[in-house]
Amino acid sequence: MAASASASALQAERCLLVGVGAGPRRHRLPLRMPPPLHAPPALLLLPHRRRRRWPPAVRASPGEGGGGGGGGGGGGGLAGALEKRPVMSALTVVVMNMRVLEIGVVAWSLATAIIPAVAGFMPGLVLSRILVGIGEGVSPSAATDLIARSIPVQERSRAVAVVFGGLSFGSVLGLLFAPPIIQNLGWESVFYIFGLLGIIWCLGFQSLKEQQLRGNEDIQVIQDLGQSPSGSSDLISSSVSPKSSESSLGELMNSLKDVPWREFFKSKAVWAMIYAHFCGSWGHYTCLSWLPTFFSEELDLNLTEAAWVSVLPPLGSMIITSIAAPFADNLISNGVDTTKVRKICQTIAFLSPATFMMLSSVDLGVPPWEIVAFLTSGLALSSFALSGLYCTHQDISREYASILLGITNTVGAVPGIVGVALTGYLLDTTHSWSISLFAPSIFFYLTGTAVWLAFASSEPQEFSKSEPESS
């Protein structure tokens, strides 16, 4: 249900952009606005904000700004998430991560719900976008930490796929349900409904969390009596106790000081993750922002058809993810080196879209539906990254997985701001989709593959003396 609202405002935005799409090229915006990239139900809600950045009251008119301004609408949320991610991710090491996840969802839900009320007041609107960015910044890292501390390596790909796969699932459902919601209830309803769904999710999550904590207390009593059930010790050691949620401010500040930031940036594997995240985000954000316009112009699809076609990549991602995650976990369970598995998956995630973009950028004389199939296949196969890059943070450090994701995710947010705008600028200058959209993405996919194969590693790294052993 929460997923239904996740991309609903995307359709409102596309309807509002019909007039924009008809204007001169230099005045056009992409038909989809970018997000910063990021527990399954919670992340189902994220695509809603990814595709809905500004209500119509404040959207730039066709005559305001150049094509490079295409990414500007999402800048507030992206900037908020970008600035806060590393520090907010550090909080997840000390504060109970389930609580951090709740706080993040509450923050972006309330900030989203108030947007219609502040639509005509720019400072209030900017503040709401920053709050959304902060909420988005902590949630993926909190979920990552929970996976890192509780899921063994041979099951990690499936856990990551379930959690982060919610982004694609939410996109599909949101795109399907958005038009009737907006048509019958108005554009404001998207923000109100989504804010309400976030609060409902938090109430349900709170109930589940309390049940888990009570269960852990019962198991602890059994352990104290010397009757520890088989296999329960790992669960208790990896889960967060109620006491851990009562960290004082002093403990929090001491923990932030104890984070081995310098050691992170001495690791070649960390730099490989940073660059891979940047490269993947470049292709992801620029394609999802500009492909509807590409379909409309180059393939002679009308805006409605282009909008419907845009649901295919996330739908394909859901299918590929359901195959890639068990594939990776089975390889690891059968004794294949974890680093090799992560390299295989990430290589598929990079070379597949690069190959299909090359085919789409040359004139092969194929019908439009084949170009759509090429690009859909490439973007869908890029979801192999959930079994590659997105598992590596947890592989190399259970203790600091959330912070490492915060670091790479911060860099990964940059293409959402710079890449989308640069694509618009290049399109204005060259009038070539091959040069403006496909060539930069292909470059980053290929160089990202080279760096990943050369330096990526899933070997546990001792960033600090307290680093626990890998699962």
Coordinates of C-alpha atoms in Angstrom, one line a residue:
M1 CA 0.0 0.0 0.0
A2 CA 2.8 2.4 0.8
A3 CA 4.4 1.6 -2.5
S4 CA 1.3 2.8 -4.3
A5 CA 2.0 6.3 -3.3
S6 CA 5.8 6.1 -3.8
A7 CA 5.8 7.3 -7.4
S8 CA 2.3 8.8 -7.7
A9 CA 3.5 12.4 -7.8
L10 CA 5.7 11.4 -10.7
Q11 CA 2.6 11.2 -12.9
A12 CA 1.5 14.6 -11.6
E13 CA 4.8 16.0 -12.5
R14 CA 4.7 14.5 -16.0
C15 CA 1.2 15.9 -16.6
L16 CA 2.5 19.3 -15.5
L17 CA 5.5 18.9 -17.9
V18 CA 3.4 18.3 -21.0
G19 CA 3.6 21.9 -21.8
V20 CA 7.3 22.0 -21.0
G21 CA 8.0 19.1 -23.3
A22 CA 6.5 21.0 -26.2
G23 CA 8.7 24.0 -25.9
P24 CA 12.1 24.7 -27.5
R25 CA 14.8 22.3 -26.5
R26 CA 16.8 24.8 -24.5
H27 CA 13.8 25.3 -22.2
R28 CA 12.9 21.8 -21.5
L29 CA 13.2 19.8 -18.3
P30 CA 13.6 16.1 -18.0
L31 CA 10.3 14.3 -17.5
R32 CA 11.5 12.6 -14.3
M33 CA 13.3 14.4 -11.5
P34 CA 16.3 12.7 -9.8
P35 CA 16.6 11.6 -6.2
P36 CA 19.5 10.8 -3.9
L37 CA 19.6 7.4 -4.1
H38 CA 17.9 4.5 -1.1
A39 CA 13.6 -2.2 5.7
P40 CA 11.5 -3.2 2.6
P41 CA 8.3 -1.3 3.4
A42 CA 10.2 1.8 4.4
L43 CA 12.1 1.9 1.1
L44 CA 9.0 1.3 -0.9
L45 CA 8.2 4.9 0.1
L46 CA 11.4 6.4 -1.3
P47 CA 10.6 6.4 -5.0
H48 CA 7.7 8.7 -4.3
R49 CA 10.1 11.5 -3.3
R50 CA 12.5 10.5 -6.0
R51 CA 10.1 11.4 -8.8
R52 CA 8.2 14.2 -7.1
R53 CA 10.3 17.2 -6.3
W54 CA 8.2 20.3 -6.7
P55 CA 4.4 20.9 -6.7
P56 CA 3.0 22.8 -9.6
A57 CA 2.7 26.1 -7.7
V58 CA 6.5 26.4 -7.8
R59 CA 7.6 24.5 -10.9
A60 CA 9.6 26.5 -13.4
S61 CA 7.8 27.5 -16.4
P62 CA 9.1 26.5 -19.9
G63 CA 10.7 29.9 -20.2
E64 CA 12.7 29.7 -17.0
G65 CA 16.2 28.4 -17.2
G66 CA 17.9 26.2 -19.7
G67 CA 17.9 22.5 -20.2
G68 CA 20.7 22.2 -17.7
G69 CA 18.2 23.2 -15.0
G70 CA 16.6 19.8 -15.3
G71 CA 18.1 18.6 -12.1
G72 CA 17.4 21.8 -10.2
G73 CA 14.0 20.8 -8.8
G74 CA 15.5 17.9 -6.9
G75 CA 18.5 19.8 -5.6
G76 CA 17.0 20.7 -2.2
G77 CA 16.4 17.1 -1.2
L78 CA 19.6 15.9 -2.8
A79 CA 21.7 18.5 -1.1
G80 CA 20.1 17.8 2.3
A81 CA 20.8 14.1 1.9
L82 CA 24.3 14.7 0.6
E83 CA 25.3 17.0 3.4
K84 CA 23.9 14.8 6.2
R85 CA 24.6 11.3 5.0
P86 CA 28.1 10.6 6.4
V87 CA 27.3 12.1 9.9
M88 CA 23.8 10.7 10.0
S89 CA 25.1 7.3 9.0
A90 CA 27.5 7.5 11.9
L91 CA 24.6 7.8 14.3
T92 CA 23.5 4.3 13.3
V93 CA 26.5 2.8 15.0
V94 CA 25.5 4.1 18.4
V95 CA 21.7 4.7 18.3
M96 CA 19.5 1.7 17.7
N97 CA 19.2 1.4 14.0
M98 CA 15.6 0.5 14.0
R99 CA 14.9 3.8 15.8
V100 CA 17.0 5.7 13.3
L101 CA 15.0 4.1 10.5
E102 CA 11.8 5.2 12.2
I103 CA 13.1 8.8 12.7
G104 CA 14.0 9.0 9.0
V105 CA 10.6 7.8 7.8
V106 CA 8.8 10.2 10.2
A107 CA 11.0 13.1 9.1
W108 CA 10.4 12.7 5.4
S109 CA 6.7 11.8 5.8
L110 CA 5.9 14.9 7.8
A111 CA 8.0 17.0 5.5
T112 CA 6.2 15.6 2.5
A113 CA 2.7 16.1 4.0
I114 CA 3.3 19.8 4.6
I115 CA 4.4 20.6 1.0
P116 CA 0.9 21.6 -0.2
A117 CA 0.7 24.0 2.7
V118 CA 4.0 25.7 2.0
A119 CA 3.9 25.4 -1.8
G120 CA 3.7 29.2 -2.3
F121 CA 6.3 30.0 0.4
M122 CA 9.8 29.3 -1.0
P123 CA 11.7 29.2 2.4
G124 CA 9.2 26.7 3.8
L125 CA 9.4 24.6 0.7
V126 CA 13.2 24.5 0.7
L127 CA 13.1 23.5 4.4
S128 CA 10.7 20.7 3.7
R129 CA 13.0 19.4 0.9
I130 CA 16.0 19.5 3.2
L131 CA 14.1 17.5 5.9
V132 CA 13.1 15.0 3.2
G133 CA 16.8 14.7 2.2
I134 CA 17.9 14.2 5.8
G135 CA 15.3 11.4 6.3
E136 CA 16.4 9.8 3.0
G137 CA 20.0 10.0 4.1
V138 CA 19.7 8.0 7.3
S139 CA 17.3 5.3 6.2
P140 CA 19.3 3.2 3.7
S141 CA 22.3 3.3 6.1
A142 CA 20.2 2.2 9.0
A143 CA 18.8 -0.7 7.0
T144 CA 22.3 -1.6 5.8
D145 CA 23.6 -1.8 9.4
L146 CA 20.7 -4.1 10.4
I147 CA 21.5 -6.4 7.5
A148 CA 25.2 -6.3 8.2
R149 CA 24.8 -7.3 11.9
S150 CA 22.2 -9.9 11.5
I151 CA 22.5 -11.6 8.1
P152 CA 25.3 -14.1 7.3
V153 CA 27.3 -13.5 4.1
Q154 CA 25.7 -16.5 2.3
E155 CA 22.2 -14.9 2.6
R156 CA 23.3 -11.3 2.3
S157 CA 22.4 -10.8 -1.4
R158 CA 18.8 -11.9 -0.9
A159 CA 18.5 -9.6 2.2
V160 CA 19.8 -6.6 0.3
A161 CA 17.6 -7.4 -2.7
V162 CA 14.5 -7.6 -0.5
V163 CA 15.2 -4.3 1.2
F164 CA 16.5 -2.2 -1.6
G165 CA 14.3 -3.9 -4.2
G166 CA 11.5 -2.1 -2.6
L167 CA 12.6 1.0 -4.6
S168 CA 11.7 -0.7 -7.9
F169 CA 8.5 -2.3 -6.5
G170 CA 7.4 1.1 -5.2
S171 CA 8.1 2.7 -8.5
V172 CA 6.0 0.2 -10.4
L173 CA 3.0 0.4 -8.1
G174 CA 3.2 4.2 -7.9
L175 CA 3.3 4.6 -11.6
L176 CA 0.2 2.4 -12.0
F177 CA -1.8 4.1 -9.3
A178 CA -0.7 7.7 -9.7
P179 CA -2.9 8.9 -12.5
P180 CA -6.3 7.9 -10.9
I181 CA -5.3 9.4 -7.6
I182 CA -4.3 12.7 -9.1
Q183 CA -7.3 12.8 -11.5
N184 CA -9.8 12.1 -8.8
L185 CA -8.3 13.7 -5.7
G186 CA -5.9 16.4 -7.0
W187 CA -2.2 16.8 -6.9
E188 CA -2.2 17.7 -3.2
S189 CA -3.5 14.3 -2.3
V190 CA -0.3 12.6 -3.4
F191 CA 1.6 14.4 -0.6
Y192 CA -1.1 13.9 2.0
I193 CA -1.6 10.3 1.2
F194 CA 2.1 9.5 1.2
G195 CA 2.7 11.4 4.5
L196 CA -0.1 9.4 6.1
L197 CA 1.3 6.1 4.8
G198 CA 4.7 6.9 6.3
I199 CA 3.1 7.5 9.7
I200 CA 1.1 4.2 9.4
W201 CA 4.3 2.4 8.5
C202 CA 6.1 3.8 11.6
L203 CA 3.2 2.6 13.9
G204 CA 3.4 -0.9 12.5
F205 CA 7.2 -1.0 12.7
Q206 CA 7.1 0.2 16.3
S207 CA 4.8 -2.7 17.2
L208 CA 7.1 -5.2 15.4
K209 CA 10.1 -3.8 17.1
E210 CA 8.6 -4.1 20.6
Q211 CA 7.7 -7.7 19.8
Q212 CA 11.3 -8.5 18.8
L213 CA 12.8 -6.8 21.8
R214 CA 10.5 -8.8 24.1
G215 CA 11.5 -12.0 22.4
N216 CA 15.1 -11.1 22.8
E217 CA 14.6 -10.5 26.5
D218 CA 13.0 -13.9 26.8
I219 CA 15.9 -15.6 25.1
Q220 CA 18.3 -13.8 27.3
V221 CA 16.5 -15.2 30.4
I222 CA 16.9 -18.7 29.0
Q223 CA 20.6 -18.0 28.4
D224 CA 21.1 -16.8 31.9
L225 CA 19.6 -20.1 33.2
G226 CA 22.1 -22.0 31.1
Q227 CA 19.5 -23.2 28.6
S228 CA 20.5 -21.2 25.5
P229 CA 18.6 -22.5 22.5
S230 CA 20.8 -23.6 19.6
G231 CA 21.6 -20.9 17.2
S232 CA 20.1 -18.1 19.3
S233 CA 23.4 -16.6 20.5
D234 CA 24.3 -15.2 17.1
L235 CA 20.9 -13.6 16.8
I236 CA 21.2 -11.9 20.2
S237 CA 24.7 -10.7 19.6
S238 CA 23.8 -9.2 16.3
S239 CA 20.5 -7.6 17.3
V240 CA 20.1 -4.3 19.1
S241 CA 19.1 -4.5 22.8
P242 CA 16.8 -1.9 24.5
K243 CA 19.7 -0.7 26.5
S244 CA 21.6 0.2 23.3
S245 CA 18.9 2.7 22.3
E246 CA 19.5 4.8 25.4
S247 CA 22.9 6.1 24.3
S248 CA 23.7 9.4 25.9
L249 CA 24.8 12.4 23.9
G250 CA 28.3 12.0 25.3
E251 CA 28.5 8.4 24.1
L252 CA 27.3 9.6 20.7
M253 CA 30.0 12.2 20.4
N254 CA 32.7 9.8 21.6
S255 CA 31.5 7.3 19.0
L256 CA 31.7 9.8 16.2
K257 CA 35.3 10.6 17.3
D258 CA 36.2 7.0 17.4
V259 CA 35.1 6.3 13.8
P260 CA 38.3 5.5 11.8
W261 CA 37.6 8.0 9.0
R262 CA 41.3 8.1 8.0
E263 CA 41.5 4.3 7.8
F264 CA 38.5 4.2 5.5
F265 CA 40.2 6.4 2.9
K266 CA 43.4 4.5 3.0
S267 CA 41.6 1.4 1.7
K268 CA 41.6 0.8 -2.0
A269 CA 38.5 -1.3 -1.7
V270 CA 36.6 1.7 -0.2
W271 CA 37.8 3.9 -3.0
A272 CA 36.6 1.3 -5.5
M273 CA 33.2 1.3 -3.8
I274 CA 33.1 5.1 -3.9
Y275 CA 33.8 5.3 -7.6
A276 CA 31.5 2.4 -8.5
H277 CA 28.7 4.1 -6.6
F278 CA 29.3 7.3 -8.5
C279 CA 29.4 5.6 -11.9
G280 CA 26.3 3.6 -11.3
S281 CA 24.4 6.6 -10.0
W282 CA 25.4 8.6 -13.1
G283 CA 23.8 6.2 -15.5
H284 CA 20.8 5.6 -13.2
Y285 CA 19.9 9.2 -12.6
T286 CA 20.6 10.6 -16.0
C287 CA 18.7 7.8 -17.8
L288 CA 15.7 7.9 -15.5
S289 CA 15.5 11.6 -15.8
W290 CA 15.9 12.0 -19.5
L291 CA 14.7 8.7 -21.1
P292 CA 11.1 9.7 -21.2
T293 CA 12.1 12.8 -23.2
F294 CA 14.3 10.6 -25.4
F295 CA 11.4 8.2 -26.0
S296 CA 9.1 11.1 -26.8
E297 CA 11.4 12.8 -29.3
E298 CA 13.6 10.2 -30.9
L299 CA 11.2 7.3 -31.0
D300 CA 8.1 9.4 -31.8
L301 CA 6.2 8.2 -28.7
N302 CA 3.7 10.6 -27.2
L303 CA 4.1 11.7 -23.6
T304 CA 1.6 9.2 -22.4
E305 CA 3.3 6.4 -24.1
A306 CA 6.7 7.6 -22.9
A307 CA 5.4 7.7 -19.4
W308 CA 4.1 4.1 -19.6
V309 CA 7.3 2.9 -21.1
S310 CA 9.2 4.4 -18.2
V311 CA 7.6 1.8 -15.9
L312 CA 9.5 -1.0 -17.8
P313 CA 13.0 -0.5 -16.3
P314 CA 11.9 -0.8 -12.6
L315 CA 9.6 -3.7 -13.6
G316 CA 12.5 -5.4 -15.3
S317 CA 14.7 -4.7 -12.2
M318 CA 12.3 -6.6 -10.0
I319 CA 12.6 -9.6 -12.2
I320 CA 16.4 -9.5 -12.5
T321 CA 16.8 -8.9 -8.8
S322 CA 14.8 -12.0 -8.0
I323 CA 17.3 -14.0 -10.1
A324 CA 20.6 -12.2 -9.3
A325 CA 20.3 -12.4 -5.5
P326 CA 19.8 -16.2 -5.2
F327 CA 22.4 -16.7 -7.9
A328 CA 25.0 -14.7 -5.9
D329 CA 24.1 -16.4 -2.6
N330 CA 24.2 -19.9 -4.1
L331 CA 27.7 -19.2 -5.5
I332 CA 28.9 -18.1 -2.1
S333 CA 27.3 -21.1 -0.4
N334 CA 29.0 -23.4 -2.8
G335 CA 32.4 -22.1 -1.9
V336 CA 33.0 -19.4 -4.5
D337 CA 35.1 -16.6 -3.2
T338 CA 32.9 -13.7 -2.0
T339 CA 35.1 -11.1 -3.7
K340 CA 34.8 -13.0 -7.0
V341 CA 31.0 -13.1 -6.7
R342 CA 30.7 -9.4 -6.0
K343 CA 33.0 -8.6 -9.0
I344 CA 30.9 -10.8 -11.3
C345 CA 27.7 -9.2 -10.3
Q346 CA 28.9 -5.7 -10.4
T347 CA 30.5 -6.3 -13.8
I348 CA 27.2 -7.5 -15.2
A349 CA 25.6 -4.4 -13.6
F350 CA 27.9 -2.1 -15.5
L351 CA 28.7 -3.8 -18.8
S352 CA 25.0 -4.6 -19.5
P353 CA 23.7 -1.1 -19.7
A354 CA 26.9 0.1 -21.4
T355 CA 26.4 -2.5 -24.1
F356 CA 22.8 -1.7 -24.7
M357 CA 23.4 2.0 -24.6
M358 CA 26.0 1.6 -27.3
L359 CA 23.5 -0.3 -29.5
S360 CA 20.9 2.4 -28.8
S361 CA 23.2 5.3 -29.7
V362 CA 24.0 4.1 -33.2
D363 CA 21.6 4.0 -36.1
L364 CA 20.8 0.4 -36.6
G365 CA 17.5 1.0 -38.4
V366 CA 15.6 -1.0 -35.8
P367 CA 12.0 -0.1 -34.8
P368 CA 11.4 2.0 -31.7
W369 CA 10.2 -1.0 -29.6
E370 CA 13.6 -2.6 -30.0
I371 CA 15.4 0.5 -28.7
V372 CA 13.0 0.5 -25.7
A373 CA 13.8 -3.2 -25.2
F374 CA 17.6 -2.5 -25.4
L375 CA 17.4 0.3 -22.8
T376 CA 15.0 -1.6 -20.5
S377 CA 17.2 -4.7 -20.6
G378 CA 20.3 -2.7 -19.8
L379 CA 18.8 -0.8 -16.9
A380 CA 17.1 -3.9 -15.5
L381 CA 20.4 -5.8 -15.6
S382 CA 22.1 -3.0 -13.7
S383 CA 20.1 -4.3 -10.6
F384 CA 22.9 -6.9 -10.3
A385 CA 24.6 -4.2 -8.3
L386 CA 22.4 -5.1 -5.4
S387 CA 24.4 -8.4 -5.2
G388 CA 27.6 -6.6 -6.0
L389 CA 28.4 -3.1 -4.7
Y390 CA 25.5 -2.9 -2.2
C391 CA 26.7 -6.0 -0.4
T392 CA 30.3 -5.1 -0.3
H393 CA 29.9 -2.5 2.5
Q394 CA 28.7 -5.2 4.8
D395 CA 31.2 -7.8 3.5
I396 CA 34.2 -5.7 4.5
S397 CA 32.9 -4.3 7.8
R398 CA 29.9 -5.3 9.8
E399 CA 30.6 -2.6 12.3
Y400 CA 31.0 0.3 9.9
A401 CA 28.8 -0.9 7.0
S402 CA 26.3 1.9 7.5
I403 CA 29.0 4.6 7.5
L404 CA 30.6 3.2 4.5
L405 CA 27.3 3.2 2.6
G406 CA 26.8 6.8 3.8
I407 CA 30.2 7.8 2.3
T408 CA 29.6 6.1 -1.0
N409 CA 26.0 7.2 -1.1
T410 CA 27.1 10.8 -0.6
V411 CA 29.3 10.6 -3.7
G412 CA 26.5 8.7 -5.5
A413 CA 24.2 11.7 -4.9
V414 CA 26.4 14.0 -6.9
P415 CA 25.3 12.7 -10.4
G416 CA 21.7 13.4 -9.4
I417 CA 22.6 17.1 -9.2
V418 CA 25.4 17.5 -11.6
G419 CA 24.8 14.7 -14.1
V420 CA 21.2 15.5 -14.9
A421 CA 22.0 19.2 -15.4
L422 CA 25.1 18.5 -17.5
T423 CA 23.0 16.2 -19.7
G424 CA 20.6 19.1 -20.4
Y425 CA 23.5 21.4 -21.1
L426 CA 25.1 19.0 -23.5
L427 CA 21.8 18.4 -25.2
D428 CA 21.4 22.1 -25.7
T429 CA 24.9 22.4 -27.1
T430 CA 25.2 19.3 -29.3
H431 CA 21.5 18.4 -30.0
S432 CA 22.8 14.8 -29.8
W433 CA 21.4 12.2 -27.4
S434 CA 24.3 9.9 -28.1
I435 CA 26.8 12.6 -26.9
S436 CA 24.7 14.1 -24.1
L437 CA 23.0 11.1 -22.5
F438 CA 24.7 7.8 -23.6
A439 CA 28.4 8.7 -24.0
P440 CA 29.0 9.9 -20.5
S441 CA 27.1 7.0 -19.0
I442 CA 29.0 4.5 -21.1
F443 CA 32.3 6.1 -20.1
F444 CA 31.5 5.8 -16.4
Y445 CA 30.2 2.3 -16.7
L446 CA 33.4 1.1 -18.5
T447 CA 35.8 2.9 -16.2
G448 CA 33.8 1.8 -13.2
T449 CA 34.1 -1.8 -14.3
A450 CA 37.9 -1.4 -14.7
V451 CA 38.3 0.1 -11.2
W452 CA 36.0 -2.4 -9.6
L453 CA 37.8 -5.4 -11.1
A454 CA 41.2 -4.0 -10.1
F455 CA 40.6 -2.9 -6.5
A456 CA 37.3 -4.2 -5.2
S457 CA 37.4 -6.6 -2.3
S458 CA 35.0 -8.3 0.1
E459 CA 37.7 -9.4 2.5
P460 CA 36.9 -8.1 6.1
Q461 CA 39.1 -5.2 6.9
E462 CA 40.3 -4.2 10.3
F463 CA 39.5 -0.5 10.3
S464 CA 39.7 -0.5 14.1
K465 CA 40.6 -2.9 16.9
S466 CA 37.0 -3.4 17.8
E467 CA 36.1 -4.6 14.4
P468 CA 34.1 -7.9 14.7
E469 CA 34.8 -10.9 12.7
S470 CA 32.8 -11.4 9.5
S471 CA 29.7 -13.6 9.6

